[in-house]
Short mmCIF file of C-alpha atoms in Angstrom, two decimals:
data_model
loop_
_atom_site.label_atom_id
_atom_site.label_comp_id
_atom_site.label_asym_id
_atom_site.label_seq_id
_atom_site.Cartn_x
_atom_site.Cartn_y
_atom_site.Cartn_z
CA MET Z 78 3.51 -16.54 -31.87
CA LYS Z 79 0.97 -19.21 -32.78
CA PHE Z 80 2.22 -21.94 -35.13
CA ASP Z 81 0.75 -24.78 -37.22
CA PRO Z 82 1.61 -28.15 -35.57
CA ALA Z 83 0.96 -30.09 -38.80
CA ARG Z 84 3.38 -27.89 -40.73
CA ILE Z 85 6.01 -28.24 -37.99
CA ARG Z 86 5.64 -32.05 -38.01
CA GLU Z 87 6.04 -32.13 -41.77
CA ALA Z 88 9.15 -29.91 -41.64
CA ALA Z 89 10.67 -32.02 -38.85
CA GLY Z 90 10.08 -35.16 -40.90
CA GLU Z 91 12.00 -33.68 -43.81
CA ASP Z 92 14.87 -32.14 -41.83
CA PHE Z 93 14.60 -32.34 -38.05
CA ASP Z 94 17.66 -30.24 -37.23
CA ARG Z 95 16.59 -27.43 -39.56
CA ALA Z 96 13.03 -27.45 -38.14
CA TRP Z 97 14.46 -27.39 -34.63
CA GLN Z 98 16.65 -24.39 -35.44
CA GLN Z 99 13.69 -22.56 -36.98
CA GLY Z 100 11.87 -22.83 -33.64
CA LYS Z 101 13.56 -19.57 -32.68
CA GLU Z 102 11.31 -17.78 -35.17
CA TYR Z 103 8.29 -18.45 -32.97
CA VAL Z 104 9.79 -16.97 -29.80
CA GLU Z 105 9.11 -13.27 -29.39
CA VAL Z 106 12.02 -10.88 -28.88
CA PRO Z 107 10.23 -8.07 -27.01
CA PRO Z 108 11.23 -4.37 -27.03
CA LEU Z 109 13.40 -3.14 -24.16
CA ASN Z 110 10.61 -1.86 -21.91
CA ARG Z 111 9.04 -5.33 -21.95
CA ARG Z 112 12.21 -7.08 -20.84
CA TYR Z 113 13.51 -7.88 -17.38
CA PRO Z 114 14.11 -6.05 -15.05
CA ARG Z 115 11.48 -3.58 -16.31
CA ARG Z 116 9.03 -6.45 -16.73
CA VAL Z 117 8.57 -8.39 -13.51
CA CYS Z 118 5.82 -10.24 -11.66
CA PRO Z 119 4.83 -7.65 -9.06
CA TYR Z 120 3.43 -8.63 -5.70
CA GLY Z 121 1.58 -6.71 -3.05
CA ARG Z 122 2.96 -6.13 0.42
CA PRO Z 123 0.81 -6.20 3.57
CA HIS Z 124 0.64 -3.20 5.85
CA PRO Z 125 2.89 -3.89 8.88
CA ILE Z 126 0.03 -3.53 11.37
CA PHE Z 127 -2.34 -5.80 9.46
CA ASP Z 128 0.48 -8.27 8.85
CA VAL Z 129 0.97 -8.60 12.61
CA ILE Z 130 -2.80 -8.73 13.18
CA GLY Z 131 -3.02 -11.68 10.78
CA ARG Z 132 -0.16 -13.46 12.52
CA LEU Z 133 -1.72 -12.85 15.95
CA ARG Z 134 -5.06 -14.26 14.80
CA GLU Z 135 -3.34 -17.40 13.55
CA ALA Z 136 -1.31 -17.68 16.75
CA TYR Z 137 -4.42 -17.48 18.96
CA LEU Z 138 -6.25 -20.02 16.82
CA ARG Z 139 -3.32 -22.43 17.12
CA LEU Z 140 -3.63 -22.11 20.91
CA GLY Z 141 -7.25 -23.25 20.74
CA PHE Z 142 -8.98 -19.87 21.20
CA ASP Z 143 -12.18 -18.99 19.34
CA GLU Z 144 -12.38 -15.58 17.71
CA ALA Z 145 -14.90 -13.07 19.04
CA MET Z 146 -16.00 -9.55 18.20
CA ASN Z 147 -16.67 -7.28 21.16
CA PRO Z 148 -18.85 -4.16 21.21
CA LEU Z 149 -16.96 -1.14 19.94
CA ILE Z 150 -19.45 1.46 21.17
CA VAL Z 151 -19.89 1.23 24.94
CA GLU Z 152 -22.22 3.19 27.23
CA ASP Z 153 -20.31 5.13 29.87
CA GLN Z 154 -22.38 3.37 32.55
CA GLU Z 155 -20.70 0.12 31.52
CA VAL Z 156 -17.30 1.69 32.11
CA LYS Z 157 -18.44 2.84 35.55
CA LYS Z 158 -19.62 -0.67 36.39
CA GLN Z 159 -16.33 -2.20 35.35
CA PHE Z 160 -13.79 0.25 36.68
CA GLY Z 161 -15.43 1.40 39.89
CA SER Z 162 -13.59 4.31 41.46
CA GLU Z 163 -11.21 4.46 38.48
CA ALA Z 164 -14.06 5.05 36.03
CA LEU Z 165 -13.72 8.84 35.84
CA ALA Z 166 -10.01 8.58 35.06
CA VAL Z 167 -10.77 6.02 32.35
CA LEU Z 168 -13.63 8.06 30.90
CA ASP Z 169 -11.34 11.08 30.71
CA ARG Z 170 -9.40 9.12 28.08
CA CYS Z 171 -12.51 8.07 26.15
CA PHE Z 172 -14.03 9.67 23.10
CA TYR Z 173 -17.73 10.41 23.60
CA LEU Z 174 -19.94 10.13 20.54
CA ALA Z 175 -22.08 13.09 19.53
CA GLY Z 176 -24.78 13.59 16.93
CA LEU Z 177 -26.65 16.42 15.28
CA PRO Z 178 -30.12 16.97 16.74
CA ARG Z 179 -33.11 16.81 14.40
CA PRO Z 180 -34.83 20.19 14.50
CA ASP Z 181 -38.57 20.75 14.59
CA ILE Z 182 -39.08 22.82 11.43
CA GLY Z 183 -42.25 24.68 10.62
CA ILE Z 184 -43.30 26.03 7.22
CA SER Z 185 -44.70 29.56 7.46
CA ASP Z 186 -46.38 31.50 4.64
CA GLU Z 187 -43.17 33.48 4.29
CA ARG Z 188 -41.18 30.28 3.76
CA VAL Z 189 -43.71 29.02 1.25
CA GLY Z 190 -43.13 32.23 -0.69
CA GLU Z 191 -39.36 31.68 -0.63
CA MET Z 192 -39.83 28.11 -1.83
CA LYS Z 193 -41.99 29.30 -4.75
CA LYS Z 194 -39.40 31.87 -5.72
CA LEU Z 195 -36.55 29.35 -5.71
CA LEU Z 196 -38.54 26.71 -7.57
CA ASP Z 197 -39.89 29.34 -9.97
CA ARG Z 198 -43.40 27.94 -9.85
CA ASP Z 199 -46.53 27.91 -7.73
CA LEU Z 200 -46.95 25.34 -4.92
CA SER Z 201 -50.26 23.71 -4.10
CA ALA Z 202 -51.44 23.08 -0.57
CA GLU Z 203 -50.70 19.39 -1.19
CA ASP Z 204 -47.08 20.20 -2.16
CA VAL Z 205 -46.53 22.20 1.03
CA ASP Z 206 -48.19 19.52 3.16
CA ALA Z 207 -45.99 16.82 1.61
CA VAL Z 208 -42.82 18.74 2.50
CA ARG Z 209 -44.17 19.38 6.01
CA LYS Z 210 -44.80 15.65 6.52
CA ILE Z 211 -41.30 14.75 5.30
CA LEU Z 212 -39.71 17.25 7.71
CA HIS Z 213 -41.86 15.87 10.54
CA SER Z 214 -40.82 12.31 9.67
CA TYR Z 215 -37.21 13.46 9.66
CA LYS Z 216 -37.67 14.87 13.14
CA LYS Z 217 -39.14 11.56 14.34
CA GLY Z 218 -36.32 9.57 12.71
CA THR Z 219 -38.41 7.68 10.17
CA VAL Z 220 -36.70 9.58 7.33
CA GLU Z 221 -32.89 9.40 7.41
CA GLY Z 222 -30.72 12.42 6.78
CA ASP Z 223 -29.28 11.02 3.56
CA ASP Z 224 -32.82 10.47 2.21
CA LEU Z 225 -34.16 13.94 3.09
CA VAL Z 226 -33.16 15.75 -0.11
CA HIS Z 227 -34.27 12.87 -2.32
CA ASP Z 228 -37.70 12.54 -0.66
CA ILE Z 229 -38.44 16.30 -0.89
CA SER Z 230 -37.17 16.28 -4.49
CA GLU Z 231 -39.61 13.50 -5.40
CA SER Z 232 -42.54 15.17 -3.66
CA LEU Z 233 -41.97 18.48 -5.48
CA GLY Z 234 -40.78 17.08 -8.80
CA ALA Z 235 -37.61 19.15 -8.56
CA SER Z 236 -33.93 18.23 -8.97
CA ASP Z 237 -31.84 17.18 -5.99
CA ALA Z 238 -29.48 20.11 -6.61
CA LEU Z 239 -32.35 22.63 -6.50
CA VAL Z 240 -33.80 21.08 -3.34
CA SER Z 241 -30.37 21.19 -1.67
CA THR Z 242 -30.29 24.95 -2.35
CA LEU Z 243 -33.86 25.27 -1.07
CA ILE Z 244 -33.01 23.55 2.22
CA GLU Z 245 -29.92 25.72 2.70
CA GLU Z 246 -31.68 29.05 2.01
CA VAL Z 247 -35.23 28.48 3.29
CA PHE Z 248 -34.46 26.36 6.35
CA PRO Z 249 -31.37 27.90 8.04
CA GLU Z 250 -31.99 25.67 11.10
CA PHE Z 251 -29.97 22.95 9.38
CA LYS Z 252 -26.86 25.15 9.12
CA GLN Z 253 -27.15 26.20 12.76
CA LEU Z 254 -27.11 22.67 14.16
CA THR Z 255 -24.32 21.82 16.60
CA PRO Z 256 -23.43 18.30 17.83
CA VAL Z 257 -24.94 17.11 21.09
CA ALA Z 258 -22.96 14.61 23.16
CA THR Z 259 -24.42 11.20 24.00
CA THR Z 260 -23.49 8.79 26.79
CA LYS Z 261 -21.93 6.43 24.28
CA THR Z 262 -18.14 6.08 24.15
CA LEU Z 263 -15.67 4.52 21.77
CA ARG Z 264 -14.00 1.55 23.46
CA SER Z 265 -10.69 2.61 25.02
CA HIS Z 266 -9.85 -0.86 26.39
CA MET Z 267 -10.85 -4.25 25.04
CA THR Z 268 -11.86 -5.05 28.62
CA SER Z 269 -14.90 -2.78 28.21
CA GLY Z 270 -16.25 -5.16 25.60
CA TRP Z 271 -15.14 -8.39 27.29
CA PHE Z 272 -17.33 -7.84 30.34
CA ILE Z 273 -20.39 -7.36 28.14
CA THR Z 274 -19.56 -10.45 26.06
CA LEU Z 275 -18.81 -12.64 29.08
CA GLY Z 276 -22.03 -11.53 30.76
CA SER Z 277 -24.04 -12.82 27.81
CA LEU Z 278 -22.16 -16.17 27.72
CA ALA Z 279 -21.83 -17.00 31.42
CA GLU Z 280 -24.95 -19.15 31.72
CA ARG Z 281 -24.98 -20.78 28.28
CA ALA Z 282 -21.39 -21.59 27.33
CA ASN Z 283 -19.47 -24.78 28.04
CA LEU Z 284 -16.40 -24.25 30.19
CA PRO Z 285 -13.68 -23.47 29.62
CA VAL Z 286 -14.51 -20.47 27.42
CA LYS Z 287 -11.44 -19.38 25.43
CA LEU Z 288 -11.95 -16.31 23.28
CA PHE Z 289 -9.72 -13.78 21.57
CA SER Z 290 -10.27 -10.55 19.65
CA VAL Z 291 -7.87 -8.39 17.68
CA ASP Z 292 -9.62 -5.11 17.09
CA ARG Z 293 -9.39 -1.35 17.26
CA CYS Z 294 -9.55 0.79 20.39
CA PHE Z 295 -9.56 4.57 20.79
CA ARG Z 296 -7.86 6.74 23.39
CA ARG Z 297 -8.13 10.51 23.76
CA GLU Z 298 -4.45 11.34 24.03
CA GLN Z 299 -3.39 14.95 24.44
CA SER Z 300 -1.33 14.56 21.28
CA GLU Z 301 0.08 11.87 19.02
CA ASP Z 302 3.80 11.21 19.00
CA ALA Z 303 6.33 8.52 18.14
CA ALA Z 304 4.96 6.20 20.84
CA ARG Z 305 1.22 7.01 21.00
CA LEU Z 306 -1.70 7.27 18.61
CA MET Z 307 -5.33 8.06 19.34
CA THR Z 308 -6.39 4.78 17.79
CA TYR Z 309 -4.61 1.46 18.19
CA HIS Z 310 -5.28 -2.27 17.96
CA SER Z 311 -5.54 -4.53 20.98
CA ALA Z 312 -4.86 -8.25 20.73
CA SER Z 313 -6.74 -9.54 23.75
CA CYS Z 314 -7.93 -12.90 25.01
CA VAL Z 315 -9.95 -14.29 27.94
CA ILE Z 316 -10.26 -17.70 29.55
CA MET Z 317 -13.34 -18.30 31.73
CA ASP Z 318 -13.22 -21.45 33.87
CA GLU Z 319 -13.87 -22.64 37.41
CA ASP Z 320 -10.17 -22.97 38.25
CA LEU Z 321 -7.83 -20.24 37.06
CA SER Z 322 -4.66 -18.63 38.38
CA VAL Z 323 -1.82 -16.36 37.35
CA GLU Z 324 -0.07 -19.45 35.99
CA ASP Z 325 -2.64 -19.62 33.21
CA GLY Z 326 -1.61 -16.12 32.15
CA LYS Z 327 2.03 -17.14 32.04
CA MET Z 328 1.14 -20.19 29.97
CA VAL Z 329 -0.79 -18.17 27.38
CA ALA Z 330 1.87 -15.43 27.21
CA ASP Z 331 4.56 -18.03 26.51
CA GLY Z 332 2.46 -19.93 23.97
CA LEU Z 333 1.45 -16.77 22.11
CA LEU Z 334 4.72 -14.83 22.06
CA SER Z 335 7.00 -17.79 21.37
CA GLN Z 336 5.30 -17.96 17.96
CA PHE Z 337 6.88 -14.56 17.19
CA GLY Z 338 10.45 -15.54 17.99
CA PHE Z 339 10.53 -14.60 21.69
CA GLU Z 340 12.49 -17.21 23.63
CA LYS Z 341 12.60 -16.24 27.31
CA PHE Z 342 10.04 -14.58 29.58
CA LYS Z 343 9.98 -12.67 32.86
CA PHE Z 344 6.87 -11.75 34.85
CA PHE Z 345 6.65 -8.77 37.20
CA PRO Z 346 3.75 -7.32 39.23
CA ASP Z 347 2.28 -4.27 37.49
CA ASP Z 348 2.43 -1.11 39.59
CA LYS Z 349 -0.82 0.22 38.07
CA ARG Z 350 -3.09 -2.21 40.02
CA SER Z 351 -6.27 -1.65 38.00
CA LYS Z 352 -9.47 -2.16 39.98
CA TYR Z 353 -10.98 -4.58 37.46
CA TYR Z 354 -8.22 -7.10 38.32
CA VAL Z 355 -7.92 -9.10 41.53
CA PRO Z 356 -5.21 -7.49 43.72
CA ASP Z 357 -1.69 -8.80 43.01
CA THR Z 358 -2.73 -10.64 39.82
CA GLN Z 359 -1.97 -7.84 37.34
CA ILE Z 360 1.30 -8.95 35.72
CA GLU Z 361 3.60 -7.36 33.17
CA VAL Z 362 5.19 -9.72 30.64
CA TYR Z 363 8.76 -9.10 29.54
CA ALA Z 364 10.08 -11.22 26.69
CA HIS Z 365 13.51 -11.72 25.18
CA HIS Z 366 13.93 -11.66 21.39
CA PRO Z 367 17.39 -12.56 20.03
CA GLY Z 368 16.78 -10.33 17.00
CA LEU Z 369 16.76 -7.26 19.26
CA VAL Z 370 20.15 -7.88 20.85
CA GLY Z 371 22.56 -5.14 19.80
CA SER Z 372 19.91 -3.33 17.73
CA SER Z 373 19.75 0.45 17.42
CA THR Z 374 16.50 0.55 19.40
CA LYS Z 375 16.03 1.01 23.13
CA TYR Z 376 15.50 -2.75 23.33
CA ASN Z 377 19.12 -3.60 22.48
CA THR Z 378 19.39 -5.90 25.52
CA GLY Z 379 16.82 -8.12 23.85
CA TRP Z 380 14.27 -7.66 26.67
CA VAL Z 381 11.03 -5.76 26.09
CA GLU Z 382 7.67 -5.38 27.82
CA VAL Z 383 5.09 -6.81 25.44
CA ALA Z 384 1.92 -7.77 27.31
CA THR Z 385 -0.12 -7.54 30.51
CA PHE Z 386 -2.44 -10.10 32.04
CA GLY Z 387 -4.50 -10.52 35.18
CA ILE Z 388 -7.51 -12.21 36.78
CA TYR Z 389 -10.71 -10.17 36.51
CA SER Z 390 -12.05 -9.06 39.88
CA PRO Z 391 -15.22 -10.82 41.13
CA THR Z 392 -16.40 -7.34 42.10
CA ALA Z 393 -16.50 -6.33 38.44
CA LEU Z 394 -17.67 -9.72 37.15
CA SER Z 395 -20.59 -9.80 39.60
CA LYS Z 396 -22.01 -6.68 37.92
CA TYR Z 397 -22.56 -8.90 34.86
CA ASP Z 398 -23.68 -12.03 36.75
CA VAL Z 399 -20.51 -13.89 35.77
CA PRO Z 400 -19.89 -16.54 38.46
CA TYR Z 401 -16.54 -17.86 37.16
CA PRO Z 402 -12.97 -16.59 37.33
CA VAL Z 403 -11.66 -14.98 34.12
CA MET Z 404 -8.05 -14.55 33.02
CA ASN Z 405 -7.44 -11.71 30.57
CA LEU Z 406 -4.26 -11.09 28.58
CA GLY Z 407 -3.75 -8.19 26.21
CA LEU Z 408 -1.03 -6.60 24.14
CA GLY Z 409 -0.83 -3.68 21.75
CA VAL Z 410 -0.50 -4.76 18.15
CA GLU Z 411 1.38 -1.61 17.21
CA ARG Z 412 3.92 -2.17 19.97
CA LEU Z 413 4.58 -5.72 18.80
CA ALA Z 414 4.80 -4.52 15.18
CA MET Z 415 7.39 -1.90 16.15
CA ILE Z 416 9.50 -4.67 17.67
CA LEU Z 417 9.14 -7.06 14.75
CA TYR Z 418 9.71 -4.36 12.11
CA ASP Z 419 12.54 -2.64 14.02
CA ALA Z 420 10.62 0.65 13.93
CA THR Z 421 11.26 3.69 16.09
CA ASP Z 422 8.25 5.86 15.23
CA LEU Z 423 4.73 4.50 15.56
CA ARG Z 424 3.33 7.18 13.25
CA ALA Z 425 5.65 6.21 10.40
CA LEU Z 426 4.92 2.52 10.92
CA THR Z 427 1.14 3.02 10.96
CA TYR Z 428 0.93 5.62 8.20
CA PRO Z 429 3.79 4.69 5.82
CA GLN Z 430 2.52 7.20 3.23
CA PHE Z 431 3.95 9.91 5.49
CA GLN Z 432 7.39 8.30 5.78
CA ASP Z 433 10.52 9.52 4.12
CA ASP Z 434 11.35 7.77 0.86
CA PRO Z 435 11.89 4.05 1.57
CA ASP Z 436 15.19 2.42 0.77
CA LEU Z 437 15.38 1.14 -2.80
CA SER Z 438 17.33 -1.95 -3.71
CA ALA Z 439 19.53 -1.96 -6.79
CA ARG Z 440 16.87 -4.12 -8.48
CA ASP Z 441 14.17 -1.59 -7.58
CA MET Z 442 16.27 1.17 -9.11
CA ALA Z 443 16.99 -0.80 -12.27
CA MET Z 444 13.25 -1.32 -12.78
CA MET Z 445 12.78 2.48 -12.80
CA ILE Z 446 15.10 3.10 -15.76
CA LYS Z 447 13.25 2.77 -19.06
CA VAL Z 448 13.35 3.60 -22.74
CA GLU Z 449 11.52 6.84 -23.51
CA LYS Z 450 10.48 6.38 -27.16
CA VAL Z 451 9.77 2.85 -28.38
CA PRO Z 452 8.68 1.42 -31.74
CA GLU Z 453 4.94 0.97 -32.10
CA THR Z 454 4.80 -1.78 -34.73
CA GLN Z 455 6.23 -5.27 -35.12
CA ALA Z 456 8.24 -3.98 -38.09
CA GLY Z 457 9.58 -1.21 -35.86
CA ILE Z 458 10.69 -3.75 -33.26
CA GLU Z 459 12.46 -5.72 -36.00
CA ILE Z 460 14.16 -2.54 -37.23
CA ALA Z 461 15.53 -1.79 -33.75
CA GLN Z 462 16.87 -5.32 -33.42
CA ALA Z 463 18.42 -5.16 -36.88
CA ILE Z 464 20.17 -1.86 -36.06
CA VAL Z 465 21.68 -3.39 -32.91
CA LYS Z 466 22.84 -6.48 -34.81
CA THR Z 467 24.45 -4.35 -37.53
CA CYS Z 468 26.30 -2.23 -34.96
CA GLU Z 469 27.51 -5.34 -33.14
CA GLU Z 470 28.83 -6.88 -36.36
CA HIS Z 471 30.28 -3.78 -38.05
CA GLY Z 472 30.73 -1.22 -35.28
CA ASP Z 473 34.51 -1.17 -35.74
CA ALA Z 474 34.37 -0.76 -39.54
CA ALA Z 475 36.50 2.12 -40.82
CA SER Z 476 34.61 5.09 -42.22
CA PRO Z 477 33.27 6.37 -44.45
CA CYS Z 478 30.92 3.37 -44.54
CA GLU Z 479 27.31 2.30 -44.51
CA PHE Z 480 25.54 -0.99 -43.84
CA GLU Z 481 21.96 -1.85 -44.62
CA ALA Z 482 20.31 -3.17 -41.47
CA TRP Z 483 16.74 -3.79 -42.61
CA ARG Z 484 14.54 -3.68 -45.70
CA GLY Z 485 10.81 -4.31 -45.75
CA GLU Z 486 7.34 -2.82 -45.68
CA LEU Z 487 6.57 -0.10 -43.15
CA SER Z 488 3.25 1.79 -43.10
CA GLY Z 489 2.50 0.75 -46.69
CA HIS Z 490 5.90 1.79 -48.03
CA LYS Z 491 9.02 -0.17 -48.90
CA VAL Z 492 11.69 1.16 -46.57
CA ALA Z 493 15.42 0.53 -46.20
CA VAL Z 494 17.20 1.29 -42.93
CA LYS Z 495 20.98 1.82 -42.86
CA VAL Z 496 23.62 2.52 -40.22
CA VAL Z 497 25.99 5.07 -41.73
CA GLU Z 498 29.13 7.05 -40.97
CA PRO Z 499 29.97 9.54 -43.74
CA GLU Z 500 33.00 11.14 -42.07
CA GLU Z 501 36.52 9.90 -42.71
CA ASN Z 502 39.04 8.39 -40.31
CA THR Z 503 36.62 7.13 -37.72
CA LYS Z 504 34.42 4.06 -37.18
CA LEU Z 505 30.81 3.14 -37.78
CA CYS Z 506 30.05 3.42 -34.04
CA GLY Z 507 31.75 5.39 -31.29
CA PRO Z 508 33.60 3.70 -28.41
CA ALA Z 509 30.74 4.19 -25.92
CA ALA Z 510 28.02 2.61 -28.08
CA LYS Z 511 28.17 -0.66 -26.17
CA ASN Z 512 28.33 0.94 -22.72
CA GLU Z 513 25.84 -0.80 -20.45
CA VAL Z 514 23.59 0.94 -17.92
CA ILE Z 515 23.88 -0.58 -14.45
CA VAL Z 516 23.00 0.31 -10.87
CA TYR Z 517 25.95 0.13 -8.51
CA LYS Z 518 26.11 1.42 -4.93
CA GLU Z 519 22.93 3.46 -5.57
CA ASN Z 520 24.57 5.16 -8.58
CA ILE Z 521 23.40 4.85 -12.18
CA LEU Z 522 26.38 4.26 -14.43
CA GLY Z 523 26.84 3.81 -18.18
CA ILE Z 524 30.07 1.80 -18.41
CA PRO Z 525 31.88 -0.62 -20.74
CA LYS Z 526 32.42 -4.28 -19.88
CA THR Z 527 36.14 -4.01 -19.19
CA GLY Z 528 38.39 -5.16 -16.40
CA LYS Z 529 38.25 -1.71 -14.85
CA TRP Z 530 34.53 -2.16 -14.15
CA GLU Z 531 34.53 -5.86 -13.29
CA GLU Z 532 33.61 -5.26 -9.63
CA ALA Z 533 30.71 -2.98 -10.61
CA PHE Z 534 29.25 -5.59 -12.98
CA GLU Z 535 29.81 -8.36 -10.44
CA ASN Z 536 28.07 -6.62 -7.53
CA GLY Z 537 25.73 -4.21 -9.31
CA VAL Z 538 22.45 -4.86 -11.11
CA THR Z 539 22.26 -4.39 -14.85
CA THR Z 540 19.29 -2.84 -16.63
CA GLY Z 541 20.00 -5.10 -19.60
CA MET Z 542 20.33 -2.01 -21.82
CA ARG Z 543 23.32 -0.60 -23.65
CA PHE Z 544 23.46 2.84 -25.22
CA ILE Z 545 23.06 1.30 -28.68
CA ASP Z 546 19.98 -0.68 -27.58
CA SER Z 547 17.97 2.32 -26.42
CA PHE Z 548 19.25 4.47 -29.30
CA ALA Z 549 18.13 1.82 -31.80
CA GLU Z 550 14.57 1.94 -30.48
CA LEU Z 551 14.54 5.73 -30.95
CA ALA Z 552 15.81 5.35 -34.50
CA ALA Z 553 13.14 2.72 -35.22
CA ARG Z 554 10.41 4.93 -33.79
CA GLU Z 555 11.50 7.89 -35.93
CA ALA Z 556 11.62 5.62 -38.99
CA GLU Z 557 8.03 4.57 -38.27
CA GLU Z 558 6.85 8.17 -37.93
CA ALA Z 559 8.66 9.21 -41.12
CA ALA Z 560 7.16 6.28 -43.07
CA LEU Z 561 3.68 7.41 -42.09
CA ARG Z 562 4.46 10.66 -43.92
CA GLY Z 563 6.05 8.80 -46.83
CA GLU Z 564 9.45 10.22 -45.92
CA GLY Z 565 12.84 9.06 -44.74
CA SER Z 566 14.50 9.85 -41.40
CA GLU Z 567 17.91 10.42 -39.86
CA THR Z 568 18.62 9.74 -36.18
CA ARG Z 569 21.96 10.61 -34.62
CA ALA Z 570 23.66 10.06 -31.28
CA ARG Z 571 26.82 12.05 -30.70
CA ILE Z 572 28.52 12.65 -27.35
CA VAL Z 573 26.15 11.45 -24.63
CA ARG Z 574 25.99 13.68 -21.57
CA SER Z 575 22.76 12.49 -19.97
CA PRO Z 576 20.36 9.51 -20.20
CA GLY Z 577 17.99 11.41 -22.50
CA ASP Z 578 20.70 11.66 -25.15
CA VAL Z 579 20.35 7.90 -25.75
CA ASN Z 580 16.58 7.71 -25.32
CA LEU Z 581 16.65 6.66 -21.65
CA LYS Z 582 14.14 7.89 -19.09
CA ILE Z 583 14.67 7.80 -15.33
CA GLU Z 584 11.53 7.89 -13.21
CA PRO Z 585 11.24 11.21 -11.28
CA ALA Z 586 10.98 9.32 -7.97
CA LEU Z 587 14.33 7.66 -8.70
CA GLU Z 588 15.95 10.97 -9.63
CA ARG Z 589 14.73 12.44 -6.33
CA TYR Z 590 16.00 9.38 -4.45
CA ILE Z 591 19.47 9.60 -6.01
CA THR Z 592 19.71 13.34 -5.38
CA GLY Z 593 18.55 12.93 -1.77
CA ARG Z 594 21.17 10.24 -1.16
CA LYS Z 595 23.88 12.38 -2.80
CA ARG Z 596 24.53 9.66 -5.40
CA LYS Z 597 25.14 10.26 -9.09
CA ILE Z 598 23.78 9.55 -12.55
CA ASP Z 599 26.84 9.10 -14.77
CA VAL Z 600 25.60 8.15 -18.24
CA ARG Z 601 27.94 9.66 -20.81
CA GLY Z 602 30.41 8.89 -23.57
CA PRO Z 603 31.01 9.17 -27.35
CA VAL Z 604 28.43 7.09 -29.24
CA PHE Z 605 28.68 8.78 -32.69
CA THR Z 606 26.16 6.56 -34.47
CA THR Z 607 23.80 7.58 -37.28
CA VAL Z 608 20.79 5.67 -38.64
CA ARG Z 609 18.96 6.63 -41.84
CA SER Z 610 15.73 5.30 -43.26
CA GLU Z 611 14.73 5.75 -46.91
CA VAL Z 612 11.52 5.11 -48.79
CA VAL Z 613 12.50 2.93 -51.76
CA ASP Z 614 9.12 2.35 -53.45
#
């Protein structure tokens, strides 16, 4: 809490050691739910695909490439220019874009009558003409579809909701529209965009031109599975210069992939022999990653195909008036991410929200165990702390006995809080009162700090909460609620059989996780502690 420096200086001048000891009064002792490990500094985690995209961008920049953005929507004629006799096979894998046609809508006398009925008023010739002009402008494309309702609404002085109903019921042409395909495609290869980009730069760029782009492509697969999605990211680069060879591709592959931990490389001719590459220059890149050796994946030898490069064919380049050789290298971001993240299913890696429950660390689990009912006031927090202190000091006292833990003002009343045990031949607190809640081997345990459990405390993660700690916060909360009514309270803990019996709450996701892993929640034991509050005005 805030303190007065002048007062502290004066106190230190009179008795330094006493003033130093009193410094503890200014340090907050927070309630359990505001203590570690329930209170942490959280941090966000990048999506695996975008993490690898960011790393690829940095890797290309370090190699001296400039970043480019290639056209995403490509006319099918461009694909035919680039791929030659292969074009039809490529286009079969492309998504064609389609759009709804804009109908030519007339307004007959009958429709005017329907409009009047829906609007519940008469329409002037000017009103009808205004709607007719808006529909005509829509047909011509000068009024956009998302402005149509608003523009008609303004012209008629009617609400958007009413005009939406009018369009649906009076002009059924809108409901009958079906998409009409265009000649535009979604890019299936980054190459489709590179040719267009290079064609625009060929006569005005200084050589060498070194560009890269990491962007999305689309491919019309028959279905999606563990190895294929209909949309993926390509990390592609080009070098345009007067003198280029396959050796330039090897150089870039090594420089790029070595930044991701790959150490050795092999280069083999690609059997596919795409027509947009010069014959015998299309090369597959295999790289060795020591982290893959002995893994559970199909890459347990450490070798994996990660990229392809080649020299663009002059036949294709000439269609864009590009007079220089061009080396192109590309790799699939998702494929590289699967390698780096040791993933076996591309769908789960790309869409983690559809994965099974992720593994939780013991720390993660401990963060998900909380106190259910907590004190709401500073006095309530002090009551809970006083109850704990009293139980620590007098827990072994023979009964019957009672100890006052706290006395002060609570909700406008003077209140005394006591820990009591009225029965004979027992103790103030039961033997399990100081049991601590820990996470050990994915189990939640409430155990005492004894030699029997030394290994669990050594290798597990504690929640920092004992049974008496969470129970004390419940007792303090009930004392607060009773004081609001001008009454006293009595809170008891007897034999604990579940976390709720000592005011502990386990997040549902954690309960599901423990059940799914066939682990256990073992929080039980004899607490036998009673707390009473009394109004003593």
